[in-house]
Amino acid sequence: MKRGRVVAVLVGGVFCLAVMSLYRMLELMQGVERDRGGGTPVGQVEEDLSRLQLKIDRLERLLVDNNRLVARLRDSLLVRESPEGRGGANISSDSAHNRVGLPPGCLKVKEIKDGADGVQLLDVYDLLPFDNPDGGAWKQGFQISYRGDEWAEQPLELFLVPHSHNDPGWLKTFDGYYQDQTRHILDNMLVKLGEDNRRKMIWAEISYFSKWWSDIDDQKKALVRRLVETGQLELVTGGWVMADEANSHYFALLDQLMEGHQWLQTHLGVKPSSGWAIDPFGHSPSMTYLLKGAGLSNMLIQRVHYSVKKHFARQQTLEFLWRQSWDSSSRSDITCHMMPFYSYDVPHTCGPNPSVCCQFDFHRLPGGRVFCPWRIPPQPITEQNIKERALLLLDQYRQKSRLFRSPVLLVPLGDDFRYVESKEWDAQFSNYQKLFDYFDQHPELHIKARFGTLSDYFAALHRRLDAAGTTLPTLRGDFFTYADRDDHYWSGYFTSRPFYKRLDRTLESTLRATEILYTLTLADIRRFHDDSRLVEGFPAREHYQRLTEGRRSLGLFQHHDAVTGTARDPVVIDYGTRLFRAILNLRQVLLSSAHWLLLLDKSQYHKDQSKPFLQMDEVISAQDALPQKTTLTLDDEPRSLIVFNPTEQLRATVINLVVDSPDARVVDAETGRPIAAQMSAVWVEPSKVSAEAFQLTFVAELPPLSLTVYHVIKAPDGSTPRARYIIHRHGNPPTVHSEHFQVSQLEGTDVSTPLSLSNKHLQIWSSPETGLLQKLRLQSGLVRQVQVQFLWYGTRTSGDRSGAYLFLPGGEGPQVYSSSEPPLVRVTRGPIFSDITSCFPHFTHTVRLYHLDGHAGKSIEISNTVDIRSETNRELVMRLISDVASSNRFYTDLNGFQMQQRRTLEKLPLQANFYPMTSSSFLQDSTSRLSLLSAQSQAVASLRPGELELVLDRRLQQDDNRGLGQGVTDNKLTASLYHLLLEDRRGGAKEVGGASVEHLSLLAHLASLSLSHPPITMVAPGDGQLPKLRPFQPLRSSLPCDLHLLNLRTLEHPQEAGSPSQEVALLLHRKGFDCSSAPDPLPACSWSDEEEVNLDDLFSPLRFRSLRRSGLTLLRDHDQPDSAHQVQRVAPLRPMEISAFRVEIE
């Protein structure tokens, strides 16, 4: 009772404080309004009404936040009063967080256990010797035997699946391939499939198919539709590209899948049912989750480590149900077929002996341009040789069939850019048809063979499995890191062309922000006009086409030779130019949308693109240039600055501007409240300060999805707090002249004393010689050694060497980075941020602390600017060396969607222990966790306990013999950005043996969100009279901490191509977060263990006119009934799951 009264008093006090704060704010606002005065009576009324609405919204937000605080205190109390809460297994009495209960809704560590038939890939890796004995004809496998009567009861049912693998860019550009090959393949397909209805074909890349579709006439389009309807042509996967699965972020993976599926729905009215991924270099379960969520039920993969393939073939587990590691149910299961042999070409698909299979690739008949390297050419099938040829081929089919559990066999027939010429179609189809006819005429051979599609095969497979009562084994895990032969591990491409991997994520965040703002603008325009019509002035259709181009440019770059960095130099430039143009076009949409939403008087909106009302505060001058801040000219008139928060969370974030004055002040334009700021130097060289430009930094409090207006004004000399600097170079002190900043040097004993920075949450120590991080201490008292070190990897001196795909380091291993003279070290101390910058010849490295009260100040920002263009055959690595007792285990993310346990194995070569890291990695022991969150994808390894190393850039002079025909020498000045987060773990956070599922902490999720989706800063012109602007706040409060607004994407009008509809794809991802640490201080958002969420409450005051749950790619066939008749729209949102809704916003 006593405790209950204390809580009641505490809650009442918080509420009273909130209300008093609100009234004080109203008083301030009224004072500001009185000071401003003026305005026409009508304008004044509109402005007053608008302000009143904003104040009411604020009051409602405060009440909602107050209710959430009450709920959180209650939850905390309940947890503390529960038996577990009294020093039980989940709460450590000596933990800094023992005053905060177990976060509701968090996911405890669990060991993965499936039935006897379950396969865990981590255990397979522990089990395999990774030796490479010669298997005979099947070099990486084993001899396969059969008696001959195995098919007497159930004949072998064979599906030969013709395909042509069309890379949307690799050795040629996307357009180059289309003109030279792809259009001819598709033209011939129409003719040749039409000649015989027994012929079949599958096609995967919608980027090419849609381009061809726009080139053909209506008669040909009708033929295509007929081929699709009759099942002769199957569109497989249906993505814009066959995406990479290592470097791509799940937003982009889903976006390119949606772009392809929406195109197919509009133009062909079909939905894909089977996935086809024959060329991505390793496979991720994140992709399988998206495929299953998009309505696919089957899939096929090819590039898997040869030792794993061999093991699966021996166990007859090449077909399995691929299940998500975190899913205890079978909801996420998808049937997966793994191709057993070396490649997807004809020599490696009919059976285990490539020299025999090559004889049945009739494109290689004598006299053509392509031949069999085994020197036994194919023969045209004649009456004289058909028996011998049929039996030779049947033997291969039977051997391959022995690797599977059912008598249904899949044999692909194709290769890269096949079926360009009509004679190849004739050679393949006519010769195989003769063989199939022969099989039909000889029932004693017990084989039924025909051309088929992927769906034909899987339908027969499931039919046979059901009839026999056979179930497939379940599998959990991923298929990285891929090796195709010997010790040739494909871990190089996890980092190759890092400049473009970073540009990819810039486009991704720009696209998402623009989608959301554009959608909210259309809803606002419709509300403003009180009908479904769009305002004439706003270029909705033109903007929608810019959005579509942005989606397609991002989608194209997810191709497995694009984001991977494995295309030729001219092709990389073509991709880069597409990314660059897309960013510029999307910025136009973003600025135009923000312009509309900010205007108090909408009649003042103008769409003149030659004189945009708003401009970005930074410019990208070329496809291979880093963004540069534009210098704002300040005077006594306020410059309006608009900051868009693209996240669903209220955030305190640091905004950086470059201005032409050493003194400036920032005020909140709505309230007139001054904002804390810091003025810092702009360094044009390591020891040279700009005299014309200055960095202005301030802390912005940004409501979710809001546009907030600030005024920046020139201030009196010396009025803005300035950063102070220490410049040091060991043994050779530099001289620095600055008129506006205090710059000092280390002297006396300070020269050998560690440099130290601290904020309210943590303290760091760095080496005075190098400036590199050495140690970290949390406010709780937890201390960890965390040393930053840079290293070089070379490559082998003979034989195969590193290239775009492969990482083949030299035998000497990594060499510690050294330079001829010590680095220049620059220490910045200021009220908003402090940092230590180390300037080395090949990179500039900065470690920064932000002086922020909330959780945003708890991580360390690490940034690198790398330039290795002077080097030959070298790779630059950043290594973190800590005393976290992590053993041989560490965790990396898969596509930013989920975490995967990794084990560093001594039996594997060094390069095999590198894994893809799209956005996060962590090490942990029983008391602490060290998480590294990144704004770009790269390779990561933990070669020794407590260590993490990341490959920052690679420059390699030679080809690695995987078809590219060149090295990687087009390096750029490249930026990389990270947040480093050290957290206490509860004493009860137990290590689980075996393969365990772990998740990022809530704090790591929030830090990763802010890293991936930085605020977007826009400036209004500094001349002339500005129209009245008001901040835009579409949401009353933050979404729950663990709920991510993945997208709010306007869908295309079904009848008007290229125009927006009123329908919107609302995509929500509920993230799974770890139980072993609770954020302290508590963030502004809430969380709960309730699986059902009221969407009306969540998005208030936005209202949904209609809302239907759908599949992840919003195909109409997957829509559930509209929930408009429900009083409250409550939807289940389970942890880790992505949910998609088709909505109309009122």
JSON list of N, CA and C in Angstrom, two decimals, residues 321-346:
[
{"chain": "A", "resi": 321, "resn": "LEU", "atom": "N", "xyz": [13.08, -27.17, -45.28]},
{"chain": "A", "resi": 321, "resn": "LEU", "atom": "CA", "xyz": [12.23, -26.03, -44.91]},
{"chain": "A", "resi": 321, "resn": "LEU", "atom": "C", "xyz": [13.12, -25.03, -44.20]},
{"chain": "A", "resi": 322, "resn": "TRP", "atom": "N", "xyz": [13.35, -23.90, -44.83]},
{"chain": "A", "resi": 322, "resn": "TRP", "atom": "CA", "xyz": [14.23, -22.88, -44.24]},
{"chain": "A", "resi": 322, "resn": "TRP", "atom": "C", "xyz": [13.41, -22.06, -43.26]},
{"chain": "A", "resi": 323, "resn": "ARG", "atom": "N", "xyz": [13.82, -22.07, -42.02]},
{"chain": "A", "resi": 323, "resn": "ARG", "atom": "CA", "xyz": [13.09, -21.42, -40.93]},
{"chain": "A", "resi": 323, "resn": "ARG", "atom": "C", "xyz": [13.93, -20.29, -40.34]},
{"chain": "A", "resi": 324, "resn": "GLN", "atom": "N", "xyz": [13.28, -19.21, -39.91]},
{"chain": "A", "resi": 324, "resn": "GLN", "atom": "CA", "xyz": [14.00, -18.12, -39.26]},
{"chain": "A", "resi": 324, "resn": "GLN", "atom": "C", "xyz": [14.52, -18.59, -37.89]},
{"chain": "A", "resi": 325, "resn": "SER", "atom": "N", "xyz": [15.75, -18.20, -37.57]},
{"chain": "A", "resi": 325, "resn": "SER", "atom": "CA", "xyz": [16.37, -18.63, -36.31]},
{"chain": "A", "resi": 325, "resn": "SER", "atom": "C", "xyz": [15.54, -18.24, -35.09]},
{"chain": "A", "resi": 326, "resn": "TRP", "atom": "N", "xyz": [14.88, -17.07, -35.18]},
{"chain": "A", "resi": 326, "resn": "TRP", "atom": "CA", "xyz": [14.15, -16.54, -34.02]},
{"chain": "A", "resi": 326, "resn": "TRP", "atom": "C", "xyz": [12.72, -17.05, -33.94]},
{"chain": "A", "resi": 327, "resn": "ASP", "atom": "N", "xyz": [12.28, -17.82, -34.94]},
{"chain": "A", "resi": 327, "resn": "ASP", "atom": "CA", "xyz": [10.88, -18.22, -35.02]},
{"chain": "A", "resi": 327, "resn": "ASP", "atom": "C", "xyz": [10.68, -19.61, -34.41]},
{"chain": "A", "resi": 328, "resn": "SER", "atom": "N", "xyz": [9.90, -19.66, -33.33]},
{"chain": "A", "resi": 328, "resn": "SER", "atom": "CA", "xyz": [9.65, -20.97, -32.70]},
{"chain": "A", "resi": 328, "resn": "SER", "atom": "C", "xyz": [8.52, -21.72, -33.40]},
{"chain": "A", "resi": 329, "resn": "SER", "atom": "N", "xyz": [7.81, -21.02, -34.31]},
{"chain": "A", "resi": 329, "resn": "SER", "atom": "CA", "xyz": [6.72, -21.68, -35.05]},
{"chain": "A", "resi": 329, "resn": "SER", "atom": "C", "xyz": [7.21, -22.01, -36.46]},
{"chain": "A", "resi": 330, "resn": "SER", "atom": "N", "xyz": [6.32, -22.54, -37.28]},
{"chain": "A", "resi": 330, "resn": "SER", "atom": "CA", "xyz": [6.67, -22.85, -38.66]},
{"chain": "A", "resi": 330, "resn": "SER", "atom": "C", "xyz": [6.16, -21.77, -39.62]},
{"chain": "A", "resi": 331, "resn": "ARG", "atom": "N", "xyz": [5.70, -20.62, -39.05]},
{"chain": "A", "resi": 331, "resn": "ARG", "atom": "CA", "xyz": [5.10, -19.56, -39.88]},
{"chain": "A", "resi": 331, "resn": "ARG", "atom": "C", "xyz": [6.02, -19.09, -41.00]},
{"chain": "A", "resi": 332, "resn": "SER", "atom": "N", "xyz": [7.33, -19.00, -40.67]},
{"chain": "A", "resi": 332, "resn": "SER", "atom": "CA", "xyz": [8.26, -18.42, -41.65]},
{"chain": "A", "resi": 332, "resn": "SER", "atom": "C", "xyz": [8.86, -19.46, -42.59]},
{"chain": "A", "resi": 333, "resn": "ASP", "atom": "N", "xyz": [8.49, -20.73, -42.44]},
{"chain": "A", "resi": 333, "resn": "ASP", "atom": "CA", "xyz": [9.09, -21.80, -43.26]},
{"chain": "A", "resi": 333, "resn": "ASP", "atom": "C", "xyz": [8.85, -21.58, -44.75]},
{"chain": "A", "resi": 334, "resn": "ILE", "atom": "N", "xyz": [9.86, -21.84, -45.54]},
{"chain": "A", "resi": 334, "resn": "ILE", "atom": "CA", "xyz": [9.73, -21.82, -46.99]},
{"chain": "A", "resi": 334, "resn": "ILE", "atom": "C", "xyz": [10.52, -23.01, -47.54]},
{"chain": "A", "resi": 335, "resn": "THR", "atom": "N", "xyz": [9.93, -23.72, -48.51]},
{"chain": "A", "resi": 335, "resn": "THR", "atom": "CA", "xyz": [10.61, -24.88, -49.09]},
{"chain": "A", "resi": 335, "resn": "THR", "atom": "C", "xyz": [11.77, -24.40, -49.95]},
{"chain": "A", "resi": 336, "resn": "CYS", "atom": "N", "xyz": [12.96, -24.92, -49.69]},
{"chain": "A", "resi": 336, "resn": "CYS", "atom": "CA", "xyz": [14.15, -24.48, -50.41]},
{"chain": "A", "resi": 336, "resn": "CYS", "atom": "C", "xyz": [14.86, -25.66, -51.06]},
{"chain": "A", "resi": 337, "resn": "HIS", "atom": "N", "xyz": [15.24, -25.49, -52.32]},
{"chain": "A", "resi": 337, "resn": "HIS", "atom": "CA", "xyz": [16.01, -26.48, -53.07]},
{"chain": "A", "resi": 337, "resn": "HIS", "atom": "C", "xyz": [17.42, -25.92, -53.27]},
{"chain": "A", "resi": 338, "resn": "MET", "atom": "N", "xyz": [18.42, -26.67, -52.83]},
{"chain": "A", "resi": 338, "resn": "MET", "atom": "CA", "xyz": [19.81, -26.27, -53.04]},
{"chain": "A", "resi": 338, "resn": "MET", "atom": "C", "xyz": [20.39, -27.08, -54.20]},
{"chain": "A", "resi": 339, "resn": "MET", "atom": "N", "xyz": [20.88, -26.37, -55.22]},
{"chain": "A", "resi": 339, "resn": "MET", "atom": "CA", "xyz": [21.51, -27.08, -56.34]},
{"chain": "A", "resi": 339, "resn": "MET", "atom": "C", "xyz": [22.80, -27.72, -55.85]},
{"chain": "A", "resi": 340, "resn": "PRO", "atom": "N", "xyz": [23.07, -28.98, -56.22]},
{"chain": "A", "resi": 340, "resn": "PRO", "atom": "CA", "xyz": [24.16, -29.71, -55.56]},
{"chain": "A", "resi": 340, "resn": "PRO", "atom": "C", "xyz": [25.56, -29.46, -56.10]},
{"chain": "A", "resi": 341, "resn": "PHE", "atom": "N", "xyz": [25.68, -28.96, -57.33]},
{"chain": "A", "resi": 341, "resn": "PHE", "atom": "CA", "xyz": [27.00, -28.97, -57.96]},
{"chain": "A", "resi": 341, "resn": "PHE", "atom": "C", "xyz": [27.63, -27.58, -58.03]},
{"chain": "A", "resi": 342, "resn": "TYR", "atom": "N", "xyz": [28.74, -27.48, -58.76]},
{"chain": "A", "resi": 342, "resn": "TYR", "atom": "CA", "xyz": [29.61, -26.31, -58.75]},
{"chain": "A", "resi": 342, "resn": "TYR", "atom": "C", "xyz": [28.96, -25.04, -59.28]},
{"chain": "A", "resi": 343, "resn": "SER", "atom": "N", "xyz": [28.16, -25.16, -60.34]},
{"chain": "A", "resi": 343, "resn": "SER", "atom": "CA", "xyz": [27.65, -23.97, -61.01]},
{"chain": "A", "resi": 343, "resn": "SER", "atom": "C", "xyz": [26.23, -24.19, -61.50]},
{"chain": "A", "resi": 344, "resn": "TYR", "atom": "N", "xyz": [25.64, -23.12, -62.08]},
{"chain": "A", "resi": 344, "resn": "TYR", "atom": "CA", "xyz": [24.30, -23.23, -62.65]},
{"chain": "A", "resi": 344, "resn": "TYR", "atom": "C", "xyz": [24.33, -23.42, -64.17]},
{"chain": "A", "resi": 345, "resn": "ASP", "atom": "N", "xyz": [25.52, -23.59, -64.74]},
{"chain": "A", "resi": 345, "resn": "ASP", "atom": "CA", "xyz": [25.60, -23.82, -66.19]},
{"chain": "A", "resi": 345, "resn": "ASP", "atom": "C", "xyz": [25.26, -25.28, -66.51]},
{"chain": "A", "resi": 346, "resn": "VAL", "atom": "N", "xyz": [25.09, -25.59, -67.80]},
{"chain": "A", "resi": 346, "resn": "VAL", "atom": "CA", "xyz": [24.62, -26.93, -68.19]},
{"chain": "A", "resi": 346, "resn": "VAL", "atom": "C", "xyz": [25.59, -28.04, -67.77]}
]
